[in-house]
mmCIF file of C-alpha atoms in Angstrom:
data_model
loop_
_atom_site.group_PDB
_atom_site.id
_atom_site.type_symbol
_atom_site.label_atom_id
_atom_site.label_comp_id
_atom_site.label_asym_id
_atom_site.label_seq_id
_atom_site.Cartn_x
_atom_site.Cartn_y
_atom_site.Cartn_z
ATOM 1 C CA UNK C 1 24.818 63.669 -153.253
ATOM 2 C CA UNK C 2 21.542 63.444 -155.169
ATOM 3 C CA UNK C 3 19.160 60.613 -154.437
ATOM 4 C CA UNK C 4 19.676 57.820 -156.934
ATOM 5 C CA UNK C 5 16.949 57.935 -159.605
ATOM 6 C CA UNK C 6 14.578 55.065 -160.243
ATOM 7 C CA UNK C 7 15.172 52.952 -163.324
ATOM 8 C CA UNK C 8 12.140 54.579 -164.954
ATOM 9 C CA UNK C 9 13.466 58.084 -164.273
ATOM 10 C CA UNK C 10 16.947 57.066 -165.418
ATOM 11 C CA UNK C 11 15.569 55.715 -168.702
ATOM 12 C CA UNK C 12 13.771 58.955 -169.522
ATOM 13 C CA UNK C 13 16.765 61.061 -168.491
ATOM 14 C CA UNK C 14 18.749 59.322 -171.226
ATOM 15 C CA UNK C 15 15.740 59.178 -173.562
ATOM 16 C CA UNK C 16 15.073 62.961 -173.325
ATOM 17 C CA UNK C 17 11.331 63.134 -174.138
ATOM 18 C CA UNK C 18 11.680 66.807 -175.090
ATOM 19 C CA UNK C 19 13.285 65.656 -178.336
ATOM 20 C CA UNK C 20 9.960 64.127 -179.350
ATOM 21 C CA UNK C 21 8.245 67.523 -179.264
ATOM 22 C CA UNK C 22 11.057 69.162 -181.260
ATOM 23 C CA UNK C 23 10.963 66.417 -183.917
ATOM 24 C CA UNK C 24 7.161 66.588 -184.014
ATOM 25 C CA UNK C 25 7.364 70.305 -184.832
ATOM 26 C CA UNK C 26 9.902 69.789 -187.620
ATOM 27 C CA UNK C 27 7.998 66.779 -188.973
ATOM 28 C CA UNK C 28 4.878 68.946 -189.235
ATOM 29 C CA UNK C 29 7.064 71.526 -190.979
ATOM 30 C CA UNK C 30 8.013 68.902 -193.574
ATOM 31 C CA UNK C 31 4.362 67.970 -194.037
ATOM 32 C CA UNK C 32 3.497 71.644 -194.398
ATOM 33 C CA UNK C 33 6.037 71.971 -197.200
ATOM 34 C CA UNK C 34 4.457 68.962 -198.940
ATOM 35 C CA UNK C 35 1.040 70.589 -198.623
ATOM 36 C CA UNK C 36 2.460 73.874 -199.953
ATOM 37 C CA UNK C 37 3.696 71.955 -203.008
ATOM 38 C CA UNK C 38 0.218 70.412 -203.499
ATOM 39 C CA UNK C 39 1.451 66.899 -202.685
ATOM 40 C CA UNK C 40 -1.240 64.560 -201.255
ATOM 41 C CA UNK C 41 -0.457 63.811 -197.603
ATOM 42 C CA UNK C 42 0.148 60.166 -196.690
ATOM 43 C CA UNK C 43 -0.445 60.071 -192.933
ATOM 44 C CA UNK C 44 1.030 56.593 -192.408
ATOM 45 C CA UNK C 45 4.269 57.607 -194.137
ATOM 46 C CA UNK C 46 4.395 60.773 -192.046
ATOM 47 C CA UNK C 47 4.044 58.784 -188.818
ATOM 48 C CA UNK C 48 6.647 56.235 -189.917
ATOM 49 C CA UNK C 49 9.098 58.993 -190.848
ATOM 50 C CA UNK C 50 8.589 60.645 -187.462
ATOM 51 C CA UNK C 51 9.160 57.332 -185.668
ATOM 52 C CA UNK C 52 12.309 56.596 -187.692
ATOM 53 C CA UNK C 53 13.888 59.931 -186.743
ATOM 54 C CA UNK C 54 13.040 59.349 -183.064
ATOM 55 C CA UNK C 55 14.555 55.857 -183.244
ATOM 56 C CA UNK C 56 17.747 57.253 -184.782
ATOM 57 C CA UNK C 57 18.055 59.900 -182.071
ATOM 58 C CA UNK C 58 17.377 57.444 -179.256
ATOM 59 C CA UNK C 59 19.783 54.827 -180.603
ATOM 60 C CA UNK C 60 22.403 57.557 -180.542
ATOM 61 C CA UNK C 61 21.461 58.508 -176.976
ATOM 62 C CA UNK C 62 21.775 54.975 -175.608
ATOM 63 C CA UNK C 63 24.960 54.239 -177.548
ATOM 64 C CA UNK C 64 26.477 57.378 -176.024
ATOM 65 C CA UNK C 65 25.360 56.201 -172.591
ATOM 66 C CA UNK C 66 26.970 52.803 -173.258
ATOM 67 C CA UNK C 67 30.338 54.383 -174.043
ATOM 68 C CA UNK C 68 30.049 56.917 -171.194
ATOM 69 C CA UNK C 69 29.224 54.333 -168.545
ATOM 70 C CA UNK C 70 31.693 54.540 -165.613
ATOM 71 C CA UNK C 71 32.814 50.946 -166.307
ATOM 72 C CA UNK C 72 33.494 51.611 -170.003
ATOM 73 C CA UNK C 73 37.209 51.550 -170.900
ATOM 74 C CA UNK C 74 36.457 54.178 -173.572
ATOM 75 C CA UNK C 75 34.989 56.575 -170.982
ATOM 76 C CA UNK C 76 37.223 59.635 -170.698
ATOM 77 C CA UNK C 77 35.071 61.512 -168.190
ATOM 78 C CA UNK C 78 36.527 62.106 -164.744
ATOM 79 C CA UNK C 79 34.857 60.093 -161.980
ATOM 80 C CA UNK C 80 34.136 62.872 -159.489
ATOM 81 C CA UNK C 81 31.927 61.683 -156.632
ATOM 82 C CA UNK C 82 31.490 65.276 -155.417
ATOM 83 C CA UNK C 83 29.600 66.262 -158.565
ATOM 84 C CA UNK C 84 25.849 65.675 -158.695
ATOM 85 C CA UNK C 85 25.093 64.958 -162.343
ATOM 86 C CA UNK C 86 21.592 63.687 -163.261
ATOM 87 C CA UNK C 87 22.798 62.201 -166.551
ATOM 88 C CA UNK C 88 25.676 60.297 -164.961
ATOM 89 C CA UNK C 89 23.397 59.095 -162.158
ATOM 90 C CA UNK C 90 20.930 57.847 -164.778
ATOM 91 C CA UNK C 91 23.632 55.995 -166.724
ATOM 92 C CA UNK C 92 24.923 54.358 -163.538
ATOM 93 C CA UNK C 93 21.465 52.913 -162.855
ATOM 94 C CA UNK C 94 21.931 50.565 -165.810
ATOM 95 C CA UNK C 95 24.329 47.701 -166.183
ATOM 96 C CA UNK C 96 26.528 48.635 -169.123
ATOM 97 C CA UNK C 97 25.415 45.709 -171.367
ATOM 98 C CA UNK C 98 21.770 46.728 -170.846
ATOM 99 C CA UNK C 99 22.448 50.069 -172.540
ATOM 100 C CA UNK C 100 23.874 48.255 -175.559
ATOM 101 C CA UNK C 101 20.891 45.886 -175.686
ATOM 102 C CA UNK C 102 18.479 48.837 -175.614
ATOM 103 C CA UNK C 103 20.407 50.456 -178.487
ATOM 104 C CA UNK C 104 20.276 47.232 -180.499
ATOM 105 C CA UNK C 105 16.518 46.892 -179.919
ATOM 106 C CA UNK C 106 15.956 50.493 -181.047
ATOM 107 C CA UNK C 107 18.128 50.037 -184.151
ATOM 108 C CA UNK C 108 16.387 46.723 -184.862
ATOM 109 C CA UNK C 109 12.993 48.413 -184.694
ATOM 110 C CA UNK C 110 14.219 51.052 -187.132
ATOM 111 C CA UNK C 111 15.601 48.410 -189.491
ATOM 112 C CA UNK C 112 12.308 46.487 -189.331
ATOM 113 C CA UNK C 113 10.238 49.572 -190.188
ATOM 114 C CA UNK C 114 12.611 50.466 -193.021
ATOM 115 C CA UNK C 115 12.363 46.933 -194.438
ATOM 116 C CA UNK C 116 8.562 46.982 -194.289
ATOM 117 C CA UNK C 117 8.461 50.321 -196.095
ATOM 118 C CA UNK C 118 10.943 49.088 -198.706
ATOM 119 C CA UNK C 119 8.850 45.972 -199.383
ATOM 120 C CA UNK C 120 5.781 48.180 -199.798
ATOM 121 C CA UNK C 121 7.664 50.353 -202.291
ATOM 122 C CA UNK C 122 7.513 53.468 -200.100
ATOM 123 C CA UNK C 123 11.239 54.247 -200.218
ATOM 124 C CA UNK C 124 12.852 56.338 -202.941
ATOM 125 C CA UNK C 125 16.577 57.027 -203.513
ATOM 126 C CA UNK C 126 16.170 60.303 -201.597
ATOM 127 C CA UNK C 127 14.760 58.462 -198.580
ATOM 128 C CA UNK C 128 17.557 55.878 -198.672
ATOM 129 C CA UNK C 129 20.104 58.699 -198.824
ATOM 130 C CA UNK C 130 18.589 60.575 -195.886
ATOM 131 C CA UNK C 131 18.259 57.450 -193.753
ATOM 132 C CA UNK C 132 21.846 56.507 -194.570
ATOM 133 C CA UNK C 133 23.172 59.948 -193.664
ATOM 134 C CA UNK C 134 21.094 59.977 -190.476
ATOM 135 C CA UNK C 135 22.351 56.549 -189.422
ATOM 136 C CA UNK C 136 25.979 57.467 -190.104
ATOM 137 C CA UNK C 137 25.651 60.711 -188.139
ATOM 138 C CA UNK C 138 24.139 58.876 -185.166
ATOM 139 C CA UNK C 139 26.617 55.994 -185.319
ATOM 140 C CA UNK C 140 29.764 58.075 -185.670
ATOM 141 C CA UNK C 141 28.470 60.566 -183.121
ATOM 142 C CA UNK C 142 28.460 57.831 -180.485
ATOM 143 C CA UNK C 143 30.884 55.059 -181.403
ATOM 144 C CA UNK C 144 34.706 55.164 -181.175
ATOM 145 C CA UNK C 145 37.078 55.892 -182.738
ATOM 146 C CA UNK C 146 35.262 58.799 -184.462
ATOM 147 C CA UNK C 147 32.852 59.559 -181.575
ATOM 148 C CA UNK C 148 31.861 63.049 -182.702
ATOM 149 C CA UNK C 149 30.138 63.710 -179.378
ATOM 150 C CA UNK C 150 33.482 63.413 -177.599
ATOM 151 C CA UNK C 151 34.999 65.910 -180.034
ATOM 152 C CA UNK C 152 32.506 68.649 -179.226
ATOM 153 C CA UNK C 153 30.080 68.088 -182.111
ATOM 154 C CA UNK C 154 27.134 66.582 -180.213
ATOM 155 C CA UNK C 155 25.108 69.797 -180.376
ATOM 156 C CA UNK C 156 25.775 70.221 -184.106
ATOM 157 C CA UNK C 157 24.807 66.624 -184.911
ATOM 158 C CA UNK C 158 21.587 66.882 -182.912
ATOM 159 C CA UNK C 159 20.698 70.185 -184.584
ATOM 160 C CA UNK C 160 21.140 68.650 -188.040
ATOM 161 C CA UNK C 161 19.068 65.578 -187.175
ATOM 162 C CA UNK C 162 16.183 67.485 -185.578
ATOM 163 C CA UNK C 163 15.868 70.471 -187.903
ATOM 164 C CA UNK C 164 17.135 69.210 -191.268
ATOM 165 C CA UNK C 165 16.807 65.423 -191.386
ATOM 166 C CA UNK C 166 13.303 65.266 -189.880
ATOM 167 C CA UNK C 167 11.562 67.684 -192.300
ATOM 168 C CA UNK C 168 13.602 66.474 -195.284
ATOM 169 C CA UNK C 169 12.756 62.816 -194.596
ATOM 170 C CA UNK C 170 9.101 63.697 -194.060
ATOM 171 C CA UNK C 171 8.967 65.534 -197.383
ATOM 172 C CA UNK C 172 10.843 62.777 -199.241
ATOM 173 C CA UNK C 173 8.400 60.168 -197.938
ATOM 174 C CA UNK C 174 5.512 62.259 -199.301
ATOM 175 C CA UNK C 175 6.811 63.247 -202.749
ATOM 176 C CA UNK C 176 9.662 60.688 -203.183
ATOM 177 C CA UNK C 177 12.187 63.464 -203.794
ATOM 178 C CA UNK C 178 13.532 66.576 -202.115
ATOM 179 C CA UNK C 179 12.718 70.204 -202.823
ATOM 180 C CA UNK C 180 14.764 73.361 -202.308
ATOM 181 C CA UNK C 181 12.044 74.751 -200.038
ATOM 182 C CA UNK C 182 13.020 72.325 -197.272
ATOM 183 C CA UNK C 183 16.502 73.899 -197.125
ATOM 184 C CA UNK C 184 15.185 77.462 -197.318
ATOM 185 C CA UNK C 185 12.816 76.908 -194.401
ATOM 186 C CA UNK C 186 14.828 74.466 -192.272
ATOM 187 C CA UNK C 187 18.396 75.764 -192.403
ATOM 188 C CA UNK C 188 17.705 78.992 -190.444
ATOM 189 C CA UNK C 189 15.909 76.847 -187.870
ATOM 190 C CA UNK C 190 19.067 74.748 -187.482
ATOM 191 C CA UNK C 191 20.951 77.751 -186.118
ATOM 192 C CA UNK C 192 18.095 78.594 -183.741
ATOM 193 C CA UNK C 193 18.168 75.044 -182.387
ATOM 194 C CA UNK C 194 21.959 75.139 -182.062
ATOM 195 C CA UNK C 195 21.621 78.291 -179.938
ATOM 196 C CA UNK C 196 19.113 76.431 -177.755
ATOM 197 C CA UNK C 197 21.574 73.575 -177.234
ATOM 198 C CA UNK C 198 24.366 76.042 -176.389
ATOM 199 C CA UNK C 199 22.144 77.566 -173.690
ATOM 200 C CA UNK C 200 21.665 74.090 -172.201
ATOM 201 C CA UNK C 201 25.436 73.566 -172.243
ATOM 202 C CA UNK C 202 26.065 76.940 -170.610
ATOM 203 C CA UNK C 203 23.889 75.950 -167.666
ATOM 204 C CA UNK C 204 25.871 72.750 -167.070
ATOM 205 C CA UNK C 205 29.287 74.199 -167.966
ATOM 206 C CA UNK C 206 30.705 74.026 -164.435
ATOM 207 C CA UNK C 207 29.560 70.437 -163.938
ATOM 208 C CA UNK C 208 30.797 69.382 -167.371
ATOM 209 C CA UNK C 209 34.164 70.978 -166.641
ATOM 210 C CA UNK C 210 34.593 69.039 -163.386
ATOM 211 C CA UNK C 211 33.622 65.805 -165.143
ATOM 212 C CA UNK C 212 35.788 66.634 -168.182
ATOM 213 C CA UNK C 213 32.809 65.973 -170.429
ATOM 214 C CA UNK C 214 33.840 66.912 -173.959
ATOM 215 C CA UNK C 215 30.928 69.140 -174.911
ATOM 216 C CA UNK C 216 31.309 71.944 -177.430
ATOM 217 C CA UNK C 217 31.729 74.698 -174.837
ATOM 218 C CA UNK C 218 34.631 72.915 -173.137
ATOM 219 C CA UNK C 219 36.300 72.499 -176.515
ATOM 220 C CA UNK C 220 36.020 76.111 -177.612
ATOM 221 C CA UNK C 221 35.697 77.883 -174.241
ATOM 222 C CA UNK C 222 32.669 79.509 -172.624
ATOM 223 C CA UNK C 223 33.397 82.981 -174.032
ATOM 224 C CA UNK C 224 33.600 81.719 -177.615
ATOM 225 C CA UNK C 225 30.563 79.575 -176.897
ATOM 226 C CA UNK C 226 28.547 82.641 -175.936
ATOM 227 C CA UNK C 227 29.707 84.411 -179.086
ATOM 228 C CA UNK C 228 28.729 81.358 -181.139
ATOM 229 C CA UNK C 229 25.296 81.422 -179.503
ATOM 230 C CA UNK C 230 24.778 85.060 -180.457
ATOM 231 C CA UNK C 231 26.143 84.603 -183.978
ATOM 232 C CA UNK C 232 23.913 81.543 -184.489
ATOM 233 C CA UNK C 233 20.768 83.503 -183.708
ATOM 234 C CA UNK C 234 21.834 86.555 -185.697
ATOM 235 C CA UNK C 235 22.939 84.314 -188.571
ATOM 236 C CA UNK C 236 19.570 82.569 -188.592
ATOM 237 C CA UNK C 237 17.677 85.800 -189.257
ATOM 238 C CA UNK C 238 20.307 87.064 -191.711
ATOM 239 C CA UNK C 239 20.051 83.784 -193.602
ATOM 240 C CA UNK C 240 16.281 84.127 -193.722
ATOM 241 C CA UNK C 241 16.713 87.650 -195.110
ATOM 242 C CA UNK C 242 19.131 86.440 -197.789
ATOM 243 C CA UNK C 243 16.755 83.640 -198.769
ATOM 244 C CA UNK C 244 13.914 86.184 -198.941
ATOM 245 C CA UNK C 245 15.918 88.369 -201.324
ATOM 246 C CA UNK C 246 16.799 85.429 -203.556
ATOM 247 C CA UNK C 247 14.046 82.814 -203.542
ATOM 248 C CA UNK C 248 11.752 82.784 -200.519
ATOM 249 C CA UNK C 249 8.409 84.621 -200.891
ATOM 250 C CA UNK C 250 7.521 87.204 -198.249
ATOM 251 C CA UNK C 251 4.504 85.140 -197.202
ATOM 252 C CA UNK C 252 6.928 82.460 -195.952
ATOM 253 C CA UNK C 253 9.489 84.924 -194.604
ATOM 254 C CA UNK C 254 7.539 87.089 -192.172
ATOM 255 C CA UNK C 255 6.589 84.183 -189.825
ATOM 256 C CA UNK C 256 10.265 83.901 -188.870
ATOM 257 C CA UNK C 257 10.191 87.471 -187.602
ATOM 258 C CA UNK C 258 7.544 86.639 -184.990
ATOM 259 C CA UNK C 259 10.214 85.015 -182.819
ATOM 260 C CA UNK C 260 12.640 87.936 -183.164
ATOM 261 C CA UNK C 261 11.704 89.556 -179.796
ATOM 262 C CA UNK C 262 12.438 86.261 -178.014
ATOM 263 C CA UNK C 263 15.751 85.939 -179.855
ATOM 264 C CA UNK C 264 16.778 89.487 -178.930
ATOM 265 C CA UNK C 265 15.930 88.823 -175.287
ATOM 266 C CA UNK C 266 17.848 85.538 -175.436
ATOM 267 C CA UNK C 267 20.951 87.290 -176.785
ATOM 268 C CA UNK C 268 20.568 90.016 -174.154
ATOM 269 C CA UNK C 269 20.468 87.411 -171.380
ATOM 270 C CA UNK C 270 23.587 85.632 -172.656
ATOM 271 C CA UNK C 271 25.419 88.922 -173.076
ATOM 272 C CA UNK C 272 24.551 89.852 -169.496
ATOM 273 C CA UNK C 273 26.114 86.588 -168.315
ATOM 274 C CA UNK C 274 29.214 87.324 -170.409
ATOM 275 C CA UNK C 275 29.447 90.708 -168.670
ATOM 276 C CA UNK C 276 29.412 89.058 -165.251
ATOM 277 C CA UNK C 277 25.729 89.201 -164.296
ATOM 278 C CA UNK C 278 24.221 86.364 -162.283
ATOM 279 C CA UNK C 279 22.433 84.031 -164.715
ATOM 280 C CA UNK C 280 18.727 83.333 -164.492
ATOM 281 C CA UNK C 281 18.819 79.879 -166.071
ATOM 282 C CA UNK C 282 15.090 79.281 -165.908
ATOM 283 C CA UNK C 283 14.348 82.513 -167.757
ATOM 284 C CA UNK C 284 17.124 81.938 -170.304
ATOM 285 C CA UNK C 285 16.001 78.365 -170.991
ATOM 286 C CA UNK C 286 12.436 79.584 -171.390
ATOM 287 C CA UNK C 287 13.551 82.286 -173.839
ATOM 288 C CA UNK C 288 15.602 79.784 -175.869
ATOM 289 C CA UNK C 289 12.730 77.295 -175.995
ATOM 290 C CA UNK C 290 10.321 80.082 -176.972
ATOM 291 C CA UNK C 291 12.598 81.277 -179.781
ATOM 292 C CA UNK C 292 12.781 77.807 -181.301
ATOM 293 C CA UNK C 293 9.161 76.905 -180.603
ATOM 294 C CA UNK C 294 7.670 80.139 -181.939
ATOM 295 C CA UNK C 295 9.900 80.036 -185.034
ATOM 296 C CA UNK C 296 9.033 76.434 -185.894
ATOM 297 C CA UNK C 297 5.350 76.806 -185.024
ATOM 298 C CA UNK C 298 4.873 80.076 -186.921
ATOM 299 C CA UNK C 299 6.318 78.854 -190.199
ATOM 300 C CA UNK C 300 4.573 75.473 -189.869
ATOM 301 C CA UNK C 301 1.193 77.066 -189.166
ATOM 302 C CA UNK C 302 1.661 79.418 -192.123
ATOM 303 C CA UNK C 303 2.359 76.489 -194.435
ATOM 304 C CA UNK C 304 -0.769 74.689 -193.272
ATOM 305 C CA UNK C 305 -3.225 77.605 -193.471
ATOM 306 C CA UNK C 306 -1.804 79.422 -196.516
#
């Protein structure tokens, strides 16, 4: 068995600091769109929007941990002491009520920030709509009886929150309304991020299967999951091409192509696993992170320097 993690390590295992970097990239993307549209940048609003998205994601994470705690009556995971699972070990380090209290504190902080911004007149109908949708996605992703995460939709919900909600909320806080450009630039990125999450699930598939954790791949099967991974990446670039033919200028299209070599290599790696080759998880995870990171960074940098 693995050594039990410290409380500090357990907290950050549930917290997943890597999400902060992903949301930072997509927040900067939203700010880049505002700059592209000649909207004056309000730095304080940008920071508050970034913090609100992080608070939503982390409230979801700790609510999920609350309902997946081994003592939770709602927990449907198998208790298999022979399986070393860092996430489960982290959850077990907390008393179950503590996870709920942390979630309440995080949600309270988000509610406080939202109230302050509302009093200052910073919130528009678009912002209220986005915050409402984000809260509902996080709440119903974690809380029974809907509990989307236990129905195999955790990866989809996270992809929507990170790549669509974050830039859309950032833009709405700058110009008080939404613009079609946020969909044109963010939607292809959603599929790239979904492919990244599928890679993470592939690596833990055996462990998730033993624990009967209801992730997407266990719902649809690993073979279909690999196909979905490949189709997500291919669909992302096809979608970008369609947008380029219809509305998106070439100057905002070509940056997406910079990540294409990483995406091709990522698909090749997954296809090799499907054909029975021994997986190199470190290399595959690096390729998936590079595909998302290069895609998000390239388009964001283009928006800022163009």
